[in-house]
XYZ file of C-alpha atoms in Angstrom:
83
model
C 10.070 9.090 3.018
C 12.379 9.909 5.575
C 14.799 11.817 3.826
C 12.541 13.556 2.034
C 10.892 15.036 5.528
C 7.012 13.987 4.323
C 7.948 10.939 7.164
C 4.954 8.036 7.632
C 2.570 10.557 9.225
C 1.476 12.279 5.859
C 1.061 9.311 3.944
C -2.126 8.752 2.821
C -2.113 7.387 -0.331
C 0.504 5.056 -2.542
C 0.717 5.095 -5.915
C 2.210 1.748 -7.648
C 2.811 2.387 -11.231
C 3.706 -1.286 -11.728
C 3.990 -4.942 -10.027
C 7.418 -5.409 -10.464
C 8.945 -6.804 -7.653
C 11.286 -3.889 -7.132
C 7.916 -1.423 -6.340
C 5.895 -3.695 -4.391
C 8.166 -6.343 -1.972
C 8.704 -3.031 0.372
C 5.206 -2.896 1.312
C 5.205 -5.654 3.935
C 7.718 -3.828 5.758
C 6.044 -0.139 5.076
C 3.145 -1.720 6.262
C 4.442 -3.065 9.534
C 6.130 0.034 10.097
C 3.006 2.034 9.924
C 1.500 -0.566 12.136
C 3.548 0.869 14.995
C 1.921 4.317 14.735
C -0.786 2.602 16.396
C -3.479 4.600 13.914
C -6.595 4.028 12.148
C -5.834 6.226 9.703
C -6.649 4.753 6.333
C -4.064 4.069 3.487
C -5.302 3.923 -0.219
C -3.406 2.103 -2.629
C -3.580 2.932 -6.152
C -2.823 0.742 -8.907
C -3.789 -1.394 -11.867
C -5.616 -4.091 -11.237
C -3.240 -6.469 -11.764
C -0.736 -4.762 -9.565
C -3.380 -4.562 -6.497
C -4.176 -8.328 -7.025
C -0.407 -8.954 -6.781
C -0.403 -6.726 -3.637
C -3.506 -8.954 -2.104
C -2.136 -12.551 -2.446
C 1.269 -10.939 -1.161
C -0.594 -9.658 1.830
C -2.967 -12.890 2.293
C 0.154 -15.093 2.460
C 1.961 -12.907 5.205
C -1.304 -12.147 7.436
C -4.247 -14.371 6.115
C -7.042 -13.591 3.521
C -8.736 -10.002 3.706
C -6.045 -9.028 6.284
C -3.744 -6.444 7.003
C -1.935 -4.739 9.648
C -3.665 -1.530 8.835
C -6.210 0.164 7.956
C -6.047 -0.116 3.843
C -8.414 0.320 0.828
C -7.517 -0.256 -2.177
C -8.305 1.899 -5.217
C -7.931 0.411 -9.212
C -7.258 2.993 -11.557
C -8.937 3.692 -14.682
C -7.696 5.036 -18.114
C -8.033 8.937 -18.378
C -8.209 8.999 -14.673
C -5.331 12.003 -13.415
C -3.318 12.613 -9.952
């Protein structure tokens, strides 16, 4: 994000195309790091349903069930549904 000059401001919306550990174990730390901004801007997170449910018990283990450090909805996706 950094390098690419979008920084944490513009983000919006996250897109995980799969739960493999190597997408998902980074958003603990993205999450605390947009914690700082001290916003209540809302992130969605986009992913199968699998993947979000991955991303839930992840979250529930690190700040209890149904919480997180920010503002977050999360958003299945659908066959035939485009970005």
């Amino acid at each position: 994000l950094l390098r690419s000059g979008a920084g944490f401001r513009r983000l919006h919306r996250l897109l995980l195309t799969h739960a493999h550990f190597d997408h998902i174990l980074g958003i603990p730390g993205l999450f605390s790091t947009l914690r700082l901004r001290q916003s209540d801007d809302l992130l969605t997170v986009h992913g199968g349903s699998d993947t979000l449910d991955l991303v839930v018990r992840m979250l529930a283990g690190l700040w209890g069930e149904g919480r997180a450090p920010i503002p977050l909805k999360l958003e299945p996706l659908t066959p035939g549904r485009f970005f």
